[in-house]
Backbone as XML, in Angstrom:
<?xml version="1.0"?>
<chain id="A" units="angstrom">
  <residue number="1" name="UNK">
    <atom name="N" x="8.660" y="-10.642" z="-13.742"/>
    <atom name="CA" x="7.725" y="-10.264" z="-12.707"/>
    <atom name="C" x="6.648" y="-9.372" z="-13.331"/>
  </residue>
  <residue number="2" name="UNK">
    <atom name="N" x="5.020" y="-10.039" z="-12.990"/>
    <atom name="CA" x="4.395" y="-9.110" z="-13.696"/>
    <atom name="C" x="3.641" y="-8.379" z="-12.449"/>
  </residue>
  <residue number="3" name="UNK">
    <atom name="N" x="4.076" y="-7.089" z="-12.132"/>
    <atom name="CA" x="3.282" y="-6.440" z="-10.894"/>
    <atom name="C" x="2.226" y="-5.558" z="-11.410"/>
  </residue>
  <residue number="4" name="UNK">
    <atom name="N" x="1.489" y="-5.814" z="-11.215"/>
    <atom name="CA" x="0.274" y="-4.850" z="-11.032"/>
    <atom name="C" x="-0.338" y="-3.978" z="-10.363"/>
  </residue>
  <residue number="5" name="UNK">
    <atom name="N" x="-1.272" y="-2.798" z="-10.720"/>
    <atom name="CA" x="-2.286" y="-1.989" z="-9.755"/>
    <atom name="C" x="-3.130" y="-2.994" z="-9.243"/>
  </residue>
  <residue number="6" name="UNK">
    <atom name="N" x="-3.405" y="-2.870" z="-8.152"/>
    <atom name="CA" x="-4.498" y="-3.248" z="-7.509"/>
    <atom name="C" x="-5.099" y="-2.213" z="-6.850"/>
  </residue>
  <residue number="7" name="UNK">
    <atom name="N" x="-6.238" y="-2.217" z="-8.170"/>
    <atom name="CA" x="-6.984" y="-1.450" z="-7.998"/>
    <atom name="C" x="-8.233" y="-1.472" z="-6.442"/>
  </residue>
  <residue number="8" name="UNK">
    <atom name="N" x="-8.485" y="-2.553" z="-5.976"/>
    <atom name="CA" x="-9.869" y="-2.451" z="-4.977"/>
    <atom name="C" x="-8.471" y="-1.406" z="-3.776"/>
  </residue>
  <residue number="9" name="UNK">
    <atom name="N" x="-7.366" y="-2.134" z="-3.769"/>
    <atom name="CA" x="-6.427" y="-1.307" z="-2.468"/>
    <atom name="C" x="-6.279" y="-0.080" z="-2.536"/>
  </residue>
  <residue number="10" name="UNK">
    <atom name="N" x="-6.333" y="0.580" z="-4.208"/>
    <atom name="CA" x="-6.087" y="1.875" z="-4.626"/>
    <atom name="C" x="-7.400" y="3.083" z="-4.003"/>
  </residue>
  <residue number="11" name="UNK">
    <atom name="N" x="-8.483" y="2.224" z="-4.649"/>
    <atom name="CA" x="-9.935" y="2.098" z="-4.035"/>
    <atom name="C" x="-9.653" y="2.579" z="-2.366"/>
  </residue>
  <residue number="12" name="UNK">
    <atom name="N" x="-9.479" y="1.743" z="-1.986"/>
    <atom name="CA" x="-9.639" y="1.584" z="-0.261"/>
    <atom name="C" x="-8.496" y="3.025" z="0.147"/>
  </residue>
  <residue number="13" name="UNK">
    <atom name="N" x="-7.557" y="3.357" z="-0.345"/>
    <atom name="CA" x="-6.431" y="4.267" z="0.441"/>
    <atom name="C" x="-7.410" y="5.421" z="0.115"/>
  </residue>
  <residue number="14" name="UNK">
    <atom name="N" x="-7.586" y="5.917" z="-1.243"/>
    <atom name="CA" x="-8.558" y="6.739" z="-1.606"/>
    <atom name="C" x="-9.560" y="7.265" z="-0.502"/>
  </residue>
  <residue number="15" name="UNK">
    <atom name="N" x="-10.081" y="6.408" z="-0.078"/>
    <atom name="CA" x="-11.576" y="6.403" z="1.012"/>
    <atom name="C" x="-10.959" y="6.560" z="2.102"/>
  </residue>
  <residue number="16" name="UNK">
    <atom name="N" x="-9.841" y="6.236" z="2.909"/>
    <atom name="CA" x="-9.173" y="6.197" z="3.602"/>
    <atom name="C" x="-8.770" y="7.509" z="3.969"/>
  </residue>
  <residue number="17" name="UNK">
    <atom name="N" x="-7.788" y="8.639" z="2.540"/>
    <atom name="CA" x="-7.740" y="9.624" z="2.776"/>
    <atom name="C" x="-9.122" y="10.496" z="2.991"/>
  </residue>
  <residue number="18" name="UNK">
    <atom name="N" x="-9.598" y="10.330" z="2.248"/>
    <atom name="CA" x="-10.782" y="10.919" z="2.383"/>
    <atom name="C" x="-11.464" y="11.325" z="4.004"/>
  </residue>
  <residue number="19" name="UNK">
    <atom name="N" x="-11.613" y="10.097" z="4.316"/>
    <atom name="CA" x="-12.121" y="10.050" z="5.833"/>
    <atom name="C" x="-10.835" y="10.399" z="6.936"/>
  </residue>
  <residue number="20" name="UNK">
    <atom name="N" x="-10.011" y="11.324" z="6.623"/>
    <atom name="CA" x="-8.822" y="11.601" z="7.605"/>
    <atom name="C" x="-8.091" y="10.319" z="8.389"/>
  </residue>
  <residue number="21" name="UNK">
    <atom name="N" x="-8.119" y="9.200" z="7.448"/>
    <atom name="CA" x="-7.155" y="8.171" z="7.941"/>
    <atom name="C" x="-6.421" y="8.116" z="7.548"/>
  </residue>
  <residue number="22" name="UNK">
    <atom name="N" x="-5.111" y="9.304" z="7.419"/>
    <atom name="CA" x="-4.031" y="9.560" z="7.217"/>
    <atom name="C" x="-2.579" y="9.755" z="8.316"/>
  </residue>
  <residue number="23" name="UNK">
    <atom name="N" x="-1.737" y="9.265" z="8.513"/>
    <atom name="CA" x="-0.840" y="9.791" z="8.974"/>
    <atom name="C" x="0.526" y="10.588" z="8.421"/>
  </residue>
  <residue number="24" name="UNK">
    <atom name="N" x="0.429" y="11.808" z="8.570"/>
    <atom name="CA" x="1.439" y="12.883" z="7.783"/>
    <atom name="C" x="3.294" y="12.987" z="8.468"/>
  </residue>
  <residue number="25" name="UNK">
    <atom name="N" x="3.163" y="12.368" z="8.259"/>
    <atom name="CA" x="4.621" y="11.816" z="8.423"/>
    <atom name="C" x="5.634" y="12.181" z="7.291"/>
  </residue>
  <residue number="26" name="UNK">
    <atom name="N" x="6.998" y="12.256" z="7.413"/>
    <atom name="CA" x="8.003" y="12.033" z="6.998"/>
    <atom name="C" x="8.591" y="11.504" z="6.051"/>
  </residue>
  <residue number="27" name="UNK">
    <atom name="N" x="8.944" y="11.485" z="4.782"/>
    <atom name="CA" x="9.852" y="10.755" z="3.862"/>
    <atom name="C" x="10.060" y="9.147" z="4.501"/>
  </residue>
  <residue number="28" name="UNK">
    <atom name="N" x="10.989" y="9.933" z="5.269"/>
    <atom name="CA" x="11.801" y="8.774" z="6.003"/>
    <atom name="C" x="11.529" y="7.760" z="7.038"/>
  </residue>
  <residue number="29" name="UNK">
    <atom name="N" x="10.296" y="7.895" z="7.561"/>
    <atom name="CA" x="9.828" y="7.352" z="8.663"/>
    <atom name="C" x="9.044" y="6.135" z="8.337"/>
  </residue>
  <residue number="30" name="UNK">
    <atom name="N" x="9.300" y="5.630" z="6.754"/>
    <atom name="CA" x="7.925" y="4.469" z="6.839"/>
    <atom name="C" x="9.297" y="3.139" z="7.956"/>
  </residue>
  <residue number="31" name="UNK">
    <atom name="N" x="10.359" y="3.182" z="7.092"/>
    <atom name="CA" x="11.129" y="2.243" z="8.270"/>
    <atom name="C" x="10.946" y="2.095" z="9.653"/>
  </residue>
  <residue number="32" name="UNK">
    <atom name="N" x="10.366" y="2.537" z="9.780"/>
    <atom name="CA" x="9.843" y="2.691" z="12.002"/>
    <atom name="C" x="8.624" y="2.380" z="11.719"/>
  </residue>
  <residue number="33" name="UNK">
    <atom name="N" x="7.583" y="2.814" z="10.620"/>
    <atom name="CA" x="6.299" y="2.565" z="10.730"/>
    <atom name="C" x="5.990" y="1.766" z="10.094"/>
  </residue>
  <residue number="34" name="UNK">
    <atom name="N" x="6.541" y="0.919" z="9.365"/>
    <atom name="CA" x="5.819" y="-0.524" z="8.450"/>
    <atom name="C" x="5.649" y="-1.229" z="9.849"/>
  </residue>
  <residue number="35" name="UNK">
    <atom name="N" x="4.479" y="-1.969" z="9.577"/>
    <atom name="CA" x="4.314" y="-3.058" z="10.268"/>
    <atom name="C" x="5.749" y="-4.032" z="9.921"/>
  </residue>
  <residue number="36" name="UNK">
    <atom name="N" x="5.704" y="-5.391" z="11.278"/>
    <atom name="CA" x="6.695" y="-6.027" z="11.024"/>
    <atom name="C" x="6.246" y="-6.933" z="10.568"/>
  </residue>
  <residue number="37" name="UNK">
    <atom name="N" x="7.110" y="-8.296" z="10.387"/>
    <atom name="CA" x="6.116" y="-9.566" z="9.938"/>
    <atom name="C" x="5.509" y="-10.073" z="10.926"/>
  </residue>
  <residue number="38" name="UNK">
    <atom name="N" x="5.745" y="-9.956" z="12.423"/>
    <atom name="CA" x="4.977" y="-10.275" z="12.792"/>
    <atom name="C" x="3.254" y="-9.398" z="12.849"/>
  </residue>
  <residue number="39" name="UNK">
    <atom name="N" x="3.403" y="-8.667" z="12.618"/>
    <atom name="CA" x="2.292" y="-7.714" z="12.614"/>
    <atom name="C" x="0.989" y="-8.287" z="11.644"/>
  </residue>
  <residue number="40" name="UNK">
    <atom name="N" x="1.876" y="-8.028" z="10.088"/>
    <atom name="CA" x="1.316" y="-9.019" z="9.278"/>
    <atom name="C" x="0.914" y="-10.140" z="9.534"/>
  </residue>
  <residue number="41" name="UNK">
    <atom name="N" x="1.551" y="-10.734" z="9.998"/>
    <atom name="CA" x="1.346" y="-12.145" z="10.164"/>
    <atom name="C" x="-0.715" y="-12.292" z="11.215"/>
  </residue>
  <residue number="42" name="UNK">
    <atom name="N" x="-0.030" y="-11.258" z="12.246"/>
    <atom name="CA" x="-1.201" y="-11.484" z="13.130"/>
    <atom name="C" x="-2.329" y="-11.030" z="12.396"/>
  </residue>
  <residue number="43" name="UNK">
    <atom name="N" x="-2.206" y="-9.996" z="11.269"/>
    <atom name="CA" x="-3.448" y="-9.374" z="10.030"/>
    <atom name="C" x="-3.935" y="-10.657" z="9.811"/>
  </residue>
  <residue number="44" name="UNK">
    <atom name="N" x="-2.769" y="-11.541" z="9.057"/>
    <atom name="CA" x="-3.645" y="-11.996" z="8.056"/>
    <atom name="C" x="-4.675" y="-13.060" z="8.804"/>
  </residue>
  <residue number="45" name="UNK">
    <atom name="N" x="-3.828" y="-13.155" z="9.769"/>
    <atom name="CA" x="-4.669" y="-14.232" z="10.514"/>
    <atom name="C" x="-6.401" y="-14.245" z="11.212"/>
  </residue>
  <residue number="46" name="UNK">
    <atom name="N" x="-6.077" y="-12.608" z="11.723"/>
    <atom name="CA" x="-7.320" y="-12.255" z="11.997"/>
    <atom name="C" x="-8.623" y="-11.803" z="10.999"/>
  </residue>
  <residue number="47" name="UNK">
    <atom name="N" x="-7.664" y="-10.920" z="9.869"/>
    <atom name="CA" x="-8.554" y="-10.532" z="8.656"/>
    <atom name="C" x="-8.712" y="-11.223" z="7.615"/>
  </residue>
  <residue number="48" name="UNK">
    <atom name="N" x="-7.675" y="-12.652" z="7.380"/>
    <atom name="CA" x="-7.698" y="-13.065" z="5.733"/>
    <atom name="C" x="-6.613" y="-12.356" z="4.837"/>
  </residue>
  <residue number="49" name="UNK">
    <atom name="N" x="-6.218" y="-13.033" z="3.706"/>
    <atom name="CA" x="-5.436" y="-12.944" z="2.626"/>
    <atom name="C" x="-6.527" y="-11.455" z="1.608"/>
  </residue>
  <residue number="50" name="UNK">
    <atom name="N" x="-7.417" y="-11.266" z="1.638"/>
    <atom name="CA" x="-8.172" y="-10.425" z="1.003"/>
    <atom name="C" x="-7.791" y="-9.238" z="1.662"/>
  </residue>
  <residue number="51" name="UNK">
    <atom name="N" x="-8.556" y="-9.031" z="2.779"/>
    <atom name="CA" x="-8.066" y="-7.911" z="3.375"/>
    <atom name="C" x="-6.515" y="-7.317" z="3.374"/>
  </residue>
  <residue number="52" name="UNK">
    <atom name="N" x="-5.822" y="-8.741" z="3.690"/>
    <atom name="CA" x="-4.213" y="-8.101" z="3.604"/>
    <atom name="C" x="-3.805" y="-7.617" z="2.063"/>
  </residue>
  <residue number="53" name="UNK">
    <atom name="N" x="-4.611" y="-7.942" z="0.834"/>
    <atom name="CA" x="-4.282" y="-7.545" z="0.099"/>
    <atom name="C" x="-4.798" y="-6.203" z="-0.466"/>
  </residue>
  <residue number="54" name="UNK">
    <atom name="N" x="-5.701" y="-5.476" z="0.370"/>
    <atom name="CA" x="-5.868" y="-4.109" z="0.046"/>
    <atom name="C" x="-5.168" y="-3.118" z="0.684"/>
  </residue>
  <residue number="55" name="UNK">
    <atom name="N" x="-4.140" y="-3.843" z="1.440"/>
    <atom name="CA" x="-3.064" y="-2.696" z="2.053"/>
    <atom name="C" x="-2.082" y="-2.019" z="1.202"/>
  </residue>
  <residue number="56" name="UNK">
    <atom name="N" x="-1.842" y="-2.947" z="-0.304"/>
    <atom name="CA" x="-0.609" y="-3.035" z="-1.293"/>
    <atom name="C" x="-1.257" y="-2.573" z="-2.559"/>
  </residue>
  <residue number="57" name="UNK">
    <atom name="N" x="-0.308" y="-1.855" z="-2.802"/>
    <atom name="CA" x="-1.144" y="-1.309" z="-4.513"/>
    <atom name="C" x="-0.556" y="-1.802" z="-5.565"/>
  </residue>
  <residue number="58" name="UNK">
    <atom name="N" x="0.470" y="-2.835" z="-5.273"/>
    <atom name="CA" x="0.817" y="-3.497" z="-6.209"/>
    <atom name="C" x="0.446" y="-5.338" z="-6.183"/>
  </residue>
  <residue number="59" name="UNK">
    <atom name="N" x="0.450" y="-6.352" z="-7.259"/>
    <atom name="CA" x="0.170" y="-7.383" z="-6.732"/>
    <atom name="C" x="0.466" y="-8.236" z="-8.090"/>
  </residue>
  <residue number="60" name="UNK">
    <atom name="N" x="1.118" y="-9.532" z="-7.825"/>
    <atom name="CA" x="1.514" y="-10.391" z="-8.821"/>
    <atom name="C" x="1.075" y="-11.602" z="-8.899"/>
  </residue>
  <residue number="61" name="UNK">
    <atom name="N" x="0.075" y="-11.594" z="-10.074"/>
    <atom name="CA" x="-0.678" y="-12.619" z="-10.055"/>
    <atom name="C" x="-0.017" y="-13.910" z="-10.329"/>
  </residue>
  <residue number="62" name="UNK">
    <atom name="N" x="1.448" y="-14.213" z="-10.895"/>
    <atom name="CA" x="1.642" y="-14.927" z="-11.426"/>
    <atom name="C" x="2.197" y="-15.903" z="-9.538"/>
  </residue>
  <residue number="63" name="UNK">
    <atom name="N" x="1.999" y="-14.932" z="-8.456"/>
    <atom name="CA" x="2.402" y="-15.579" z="-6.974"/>
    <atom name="C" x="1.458" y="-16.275" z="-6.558"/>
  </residue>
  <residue number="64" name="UNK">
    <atom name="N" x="1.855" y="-17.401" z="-5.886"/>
    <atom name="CA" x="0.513" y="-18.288" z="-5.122"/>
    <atom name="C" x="-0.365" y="-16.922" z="-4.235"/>
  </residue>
  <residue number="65" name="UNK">
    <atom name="N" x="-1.952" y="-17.293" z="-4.502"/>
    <atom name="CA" x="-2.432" y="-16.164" z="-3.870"/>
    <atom name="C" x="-2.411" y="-16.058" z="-2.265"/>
  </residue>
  <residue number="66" name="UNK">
    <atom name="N" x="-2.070" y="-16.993" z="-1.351"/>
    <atom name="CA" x="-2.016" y="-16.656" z="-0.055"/>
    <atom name="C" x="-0.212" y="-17.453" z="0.493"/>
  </residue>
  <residue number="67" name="UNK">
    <atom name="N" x="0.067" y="-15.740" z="-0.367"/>
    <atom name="CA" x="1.664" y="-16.064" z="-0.009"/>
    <atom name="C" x="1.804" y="-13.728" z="0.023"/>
  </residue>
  <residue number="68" name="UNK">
    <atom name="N" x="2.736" y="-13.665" z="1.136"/>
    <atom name="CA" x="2.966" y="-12.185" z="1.286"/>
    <atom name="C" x="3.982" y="-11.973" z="0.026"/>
  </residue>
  <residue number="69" name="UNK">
    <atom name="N" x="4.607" y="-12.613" z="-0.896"/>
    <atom name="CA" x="5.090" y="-12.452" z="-1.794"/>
    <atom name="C" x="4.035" y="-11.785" z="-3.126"/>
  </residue>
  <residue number="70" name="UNK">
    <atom name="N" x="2.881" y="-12.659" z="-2.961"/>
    <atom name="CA" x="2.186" y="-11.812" z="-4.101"/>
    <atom name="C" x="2.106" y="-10.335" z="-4.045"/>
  </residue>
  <residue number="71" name="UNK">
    <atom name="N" x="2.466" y="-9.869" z="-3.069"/>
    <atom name="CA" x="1.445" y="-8.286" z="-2.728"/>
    <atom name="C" x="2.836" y="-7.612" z="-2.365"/>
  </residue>
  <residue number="72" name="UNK">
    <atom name="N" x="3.135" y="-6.133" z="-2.925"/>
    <atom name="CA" x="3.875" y="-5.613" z="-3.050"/>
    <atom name="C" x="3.600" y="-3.831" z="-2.583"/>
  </residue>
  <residue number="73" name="UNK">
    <atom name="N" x="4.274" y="-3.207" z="-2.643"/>
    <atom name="CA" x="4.328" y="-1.434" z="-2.522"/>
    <atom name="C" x="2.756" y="-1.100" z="-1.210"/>
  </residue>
  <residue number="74" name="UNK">
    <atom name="N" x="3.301" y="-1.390" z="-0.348"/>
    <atom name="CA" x="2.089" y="-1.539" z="0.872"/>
    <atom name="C" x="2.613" y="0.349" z="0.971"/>
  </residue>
  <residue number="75" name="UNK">
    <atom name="N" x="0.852" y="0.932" z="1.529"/>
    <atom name="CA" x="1.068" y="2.175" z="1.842"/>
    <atom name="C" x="-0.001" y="2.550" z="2.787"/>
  </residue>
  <residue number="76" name="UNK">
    <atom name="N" x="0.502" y="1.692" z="3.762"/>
    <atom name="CA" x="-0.246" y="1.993" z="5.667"/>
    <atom name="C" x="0.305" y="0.766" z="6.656"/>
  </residue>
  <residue number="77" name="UNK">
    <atom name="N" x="-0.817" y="1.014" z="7.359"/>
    <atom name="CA" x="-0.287" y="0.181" z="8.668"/>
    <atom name="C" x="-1.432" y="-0.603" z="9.267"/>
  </residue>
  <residue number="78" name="UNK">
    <atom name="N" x="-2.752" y="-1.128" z="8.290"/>
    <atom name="CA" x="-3.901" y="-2.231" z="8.196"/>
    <atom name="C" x="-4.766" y="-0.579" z="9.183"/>
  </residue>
  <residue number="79" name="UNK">
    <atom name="N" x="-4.457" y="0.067" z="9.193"/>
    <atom name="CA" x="-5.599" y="1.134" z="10.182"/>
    <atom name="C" x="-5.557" y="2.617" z="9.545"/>
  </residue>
  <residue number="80" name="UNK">
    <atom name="N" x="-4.501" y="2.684" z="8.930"/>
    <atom name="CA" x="-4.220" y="4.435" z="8.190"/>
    <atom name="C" x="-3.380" y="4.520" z="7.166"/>
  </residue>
  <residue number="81" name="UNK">
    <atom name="N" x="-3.192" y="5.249" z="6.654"/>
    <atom name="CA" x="-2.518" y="5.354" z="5.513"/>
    <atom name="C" x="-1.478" y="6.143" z="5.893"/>
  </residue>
  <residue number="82" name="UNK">
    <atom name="N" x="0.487" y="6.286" z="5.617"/>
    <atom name="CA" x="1.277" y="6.817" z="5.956"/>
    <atom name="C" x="1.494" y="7.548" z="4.954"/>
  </residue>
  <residue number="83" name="UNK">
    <atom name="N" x="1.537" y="8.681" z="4.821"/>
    <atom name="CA" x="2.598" y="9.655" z="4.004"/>
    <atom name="C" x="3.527" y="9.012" z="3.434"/>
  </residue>
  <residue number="84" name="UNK">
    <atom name="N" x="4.486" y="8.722" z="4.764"/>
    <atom name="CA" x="6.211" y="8.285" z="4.236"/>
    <atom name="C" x="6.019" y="7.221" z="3.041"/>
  </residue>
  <residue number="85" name="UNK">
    <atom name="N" x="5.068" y="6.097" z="3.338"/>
    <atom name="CA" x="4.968" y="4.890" z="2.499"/>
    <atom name="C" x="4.619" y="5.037" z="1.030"/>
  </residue>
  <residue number="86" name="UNK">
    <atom name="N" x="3.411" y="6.232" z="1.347"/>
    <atom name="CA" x="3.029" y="6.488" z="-0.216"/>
    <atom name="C" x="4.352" y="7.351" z="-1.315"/>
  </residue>
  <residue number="87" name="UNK">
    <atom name="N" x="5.231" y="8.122" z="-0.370"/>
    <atom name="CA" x="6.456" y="8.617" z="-1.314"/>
    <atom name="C" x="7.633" y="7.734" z="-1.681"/>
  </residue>
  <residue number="88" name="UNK">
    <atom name="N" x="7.764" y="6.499" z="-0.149"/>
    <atom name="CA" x="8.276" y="5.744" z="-0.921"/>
    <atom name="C" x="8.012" y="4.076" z="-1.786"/>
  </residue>
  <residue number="89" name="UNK">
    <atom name="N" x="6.830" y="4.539" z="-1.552"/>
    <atom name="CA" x="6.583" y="3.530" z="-3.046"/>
    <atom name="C" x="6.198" y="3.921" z="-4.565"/>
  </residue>
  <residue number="90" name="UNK">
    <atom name="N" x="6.377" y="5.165" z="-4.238"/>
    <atom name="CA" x="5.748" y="5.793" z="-5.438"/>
    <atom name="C" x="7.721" y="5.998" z="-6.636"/>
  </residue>
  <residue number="91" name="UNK">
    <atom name="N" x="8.812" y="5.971" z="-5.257"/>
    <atom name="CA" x="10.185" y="6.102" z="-6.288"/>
    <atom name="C" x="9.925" y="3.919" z="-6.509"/>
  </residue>
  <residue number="92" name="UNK">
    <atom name="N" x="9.839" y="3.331" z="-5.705"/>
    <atom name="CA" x="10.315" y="1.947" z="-6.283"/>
    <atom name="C" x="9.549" y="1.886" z="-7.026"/>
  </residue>
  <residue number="93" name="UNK">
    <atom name="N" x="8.531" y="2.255" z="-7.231"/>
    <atom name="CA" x="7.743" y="1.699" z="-8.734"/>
    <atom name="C" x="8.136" y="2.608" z="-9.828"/>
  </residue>
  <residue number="94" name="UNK">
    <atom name="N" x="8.350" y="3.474" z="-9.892"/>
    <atom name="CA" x="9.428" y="4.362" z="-10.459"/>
    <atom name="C" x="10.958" y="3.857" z="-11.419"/>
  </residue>
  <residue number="95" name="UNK">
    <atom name="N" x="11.278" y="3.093" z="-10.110"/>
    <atom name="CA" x="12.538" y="2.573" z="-10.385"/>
    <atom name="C" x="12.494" y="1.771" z="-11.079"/>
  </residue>
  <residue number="96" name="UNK">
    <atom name="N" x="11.525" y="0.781" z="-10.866"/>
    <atom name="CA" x="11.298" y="-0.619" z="-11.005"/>
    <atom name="C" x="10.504" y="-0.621" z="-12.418"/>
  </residue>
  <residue number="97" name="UNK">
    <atom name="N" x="10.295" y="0.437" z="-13.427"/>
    <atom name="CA" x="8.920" y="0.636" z="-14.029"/>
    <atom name="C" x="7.619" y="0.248" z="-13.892"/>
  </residue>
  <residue number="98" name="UNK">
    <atom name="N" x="7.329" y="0.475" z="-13.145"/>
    <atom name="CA" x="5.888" y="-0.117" z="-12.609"/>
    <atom name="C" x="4.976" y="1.482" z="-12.868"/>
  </residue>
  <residue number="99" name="UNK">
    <atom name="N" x="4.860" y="1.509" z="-13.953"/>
    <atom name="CA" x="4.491" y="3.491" z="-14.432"/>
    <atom name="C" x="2.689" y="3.142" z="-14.045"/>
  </residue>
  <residue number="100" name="UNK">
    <atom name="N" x="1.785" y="2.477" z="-14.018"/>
    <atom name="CA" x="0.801" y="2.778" z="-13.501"/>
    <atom name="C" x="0.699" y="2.647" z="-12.064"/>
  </residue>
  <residue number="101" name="UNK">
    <atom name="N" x="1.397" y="2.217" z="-11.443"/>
    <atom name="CA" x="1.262" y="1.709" z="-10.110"/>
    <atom name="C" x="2.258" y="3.523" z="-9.308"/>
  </residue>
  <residue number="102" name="UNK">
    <atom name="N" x="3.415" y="3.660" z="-10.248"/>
    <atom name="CA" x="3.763" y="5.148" z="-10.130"/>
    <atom name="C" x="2.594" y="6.723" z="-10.323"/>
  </residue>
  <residue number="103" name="UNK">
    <atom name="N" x="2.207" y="6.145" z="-11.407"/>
    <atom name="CA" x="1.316" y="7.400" z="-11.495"/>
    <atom name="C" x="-0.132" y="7.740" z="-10.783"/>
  </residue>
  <residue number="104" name="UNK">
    <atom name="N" x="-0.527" y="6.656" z="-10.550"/>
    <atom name="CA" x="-1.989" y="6.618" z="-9.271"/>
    <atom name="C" x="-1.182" y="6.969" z="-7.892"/>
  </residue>
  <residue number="105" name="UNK">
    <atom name="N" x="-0.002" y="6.454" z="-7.579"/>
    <atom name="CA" x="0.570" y="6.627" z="-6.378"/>
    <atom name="C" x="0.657" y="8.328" z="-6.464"/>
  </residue>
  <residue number="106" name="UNK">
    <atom name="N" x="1.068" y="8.546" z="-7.297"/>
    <atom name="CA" x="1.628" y="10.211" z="-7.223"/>
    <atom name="C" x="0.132" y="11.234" z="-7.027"/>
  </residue>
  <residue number="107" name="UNK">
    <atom name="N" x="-0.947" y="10.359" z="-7.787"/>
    <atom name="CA" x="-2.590" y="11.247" z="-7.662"/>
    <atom name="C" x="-2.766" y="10.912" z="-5.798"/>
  </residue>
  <residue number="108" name="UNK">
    <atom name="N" x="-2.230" y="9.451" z="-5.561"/>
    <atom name="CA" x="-2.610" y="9.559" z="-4.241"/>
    <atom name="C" x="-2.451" y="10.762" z="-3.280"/>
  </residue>
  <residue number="109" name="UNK">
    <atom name="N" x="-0.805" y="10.823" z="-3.488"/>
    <atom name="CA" x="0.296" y="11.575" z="-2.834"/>
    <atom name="C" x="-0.418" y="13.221" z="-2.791"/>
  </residue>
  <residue number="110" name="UNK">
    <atom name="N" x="-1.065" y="13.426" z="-4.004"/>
    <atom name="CA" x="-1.282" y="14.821" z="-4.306"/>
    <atom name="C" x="-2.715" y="14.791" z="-3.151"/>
  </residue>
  <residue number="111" name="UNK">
    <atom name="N" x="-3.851" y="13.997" z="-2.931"/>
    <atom name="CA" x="-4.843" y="13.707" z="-2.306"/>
    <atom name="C" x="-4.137" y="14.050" z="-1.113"/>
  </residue>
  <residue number="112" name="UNK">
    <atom name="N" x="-3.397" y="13.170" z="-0.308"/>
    <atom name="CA" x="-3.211" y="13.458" z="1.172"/>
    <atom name="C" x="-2.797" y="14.874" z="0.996"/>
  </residue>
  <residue number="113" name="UNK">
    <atom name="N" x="-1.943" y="15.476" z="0.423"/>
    <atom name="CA" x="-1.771" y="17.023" z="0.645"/>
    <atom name="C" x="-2.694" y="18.079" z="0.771"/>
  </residue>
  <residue number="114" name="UNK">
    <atom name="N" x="-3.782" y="17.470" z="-0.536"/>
    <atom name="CA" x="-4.925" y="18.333" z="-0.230"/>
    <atom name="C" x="-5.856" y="18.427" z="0.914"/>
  </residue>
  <residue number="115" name="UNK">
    <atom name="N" x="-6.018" y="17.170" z="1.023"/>
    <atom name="CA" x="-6.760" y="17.124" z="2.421"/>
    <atom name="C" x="-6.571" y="17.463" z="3.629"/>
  </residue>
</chain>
């Protein structure tokens, strides 16, 4: 598996915090707050495979590109950016070695605090 930064999504959360489209939430709470598949589903439909792919900061090119398999370590909810999501994607890429996709996550992480 070759996962990658995706960078334009990294881009977009960035701007996101910036402009107080944050929600400060909990460790634990992205499980209640991920979108479901159906949620997704209704994204991609309305926005496109592009858009759904700046929700994820990770992404594998070697996946058909309009498959939810390509796109990985999502950190919001297509409208804000969650706290909980960005801490826990920042341990699976961690886990997983995914060390650039870990270490922009962690500059993210430090961003929402400041702000």
């Amino acid at each position: 598996m070759t996962i990658r930064l995706n960078k334009k999504a990294l881009e977009q959360a960035r701007k996101l915090v910036e402009q107080g489209k944050v929600v400060r939430d909990e460790r634990d709470d992205w499980s209640e707050h991920a979108p479901s598949a159906d949620d997704e589903n209704r994204f991609i439909e309305k926005h496109g495979w592009d858009e759904y792919a700046l929700w994820h900061l990770g992404e594998d090119p070697e996946k058909s590109e309009e498959t939810k398999g390509r796109f990985s370590f999502p950190y919001g909810d297509f409208s804000k950016v969650h706290r909980c999501a960005v801490i826990s994607l920042e341990s699976r890429a961690t886990q997983n070695d995914h060390d650039d996709i870990a270490r922009e996550d962690k500059r993210l992480l430090a961003q929402i605090d400041e702000e």
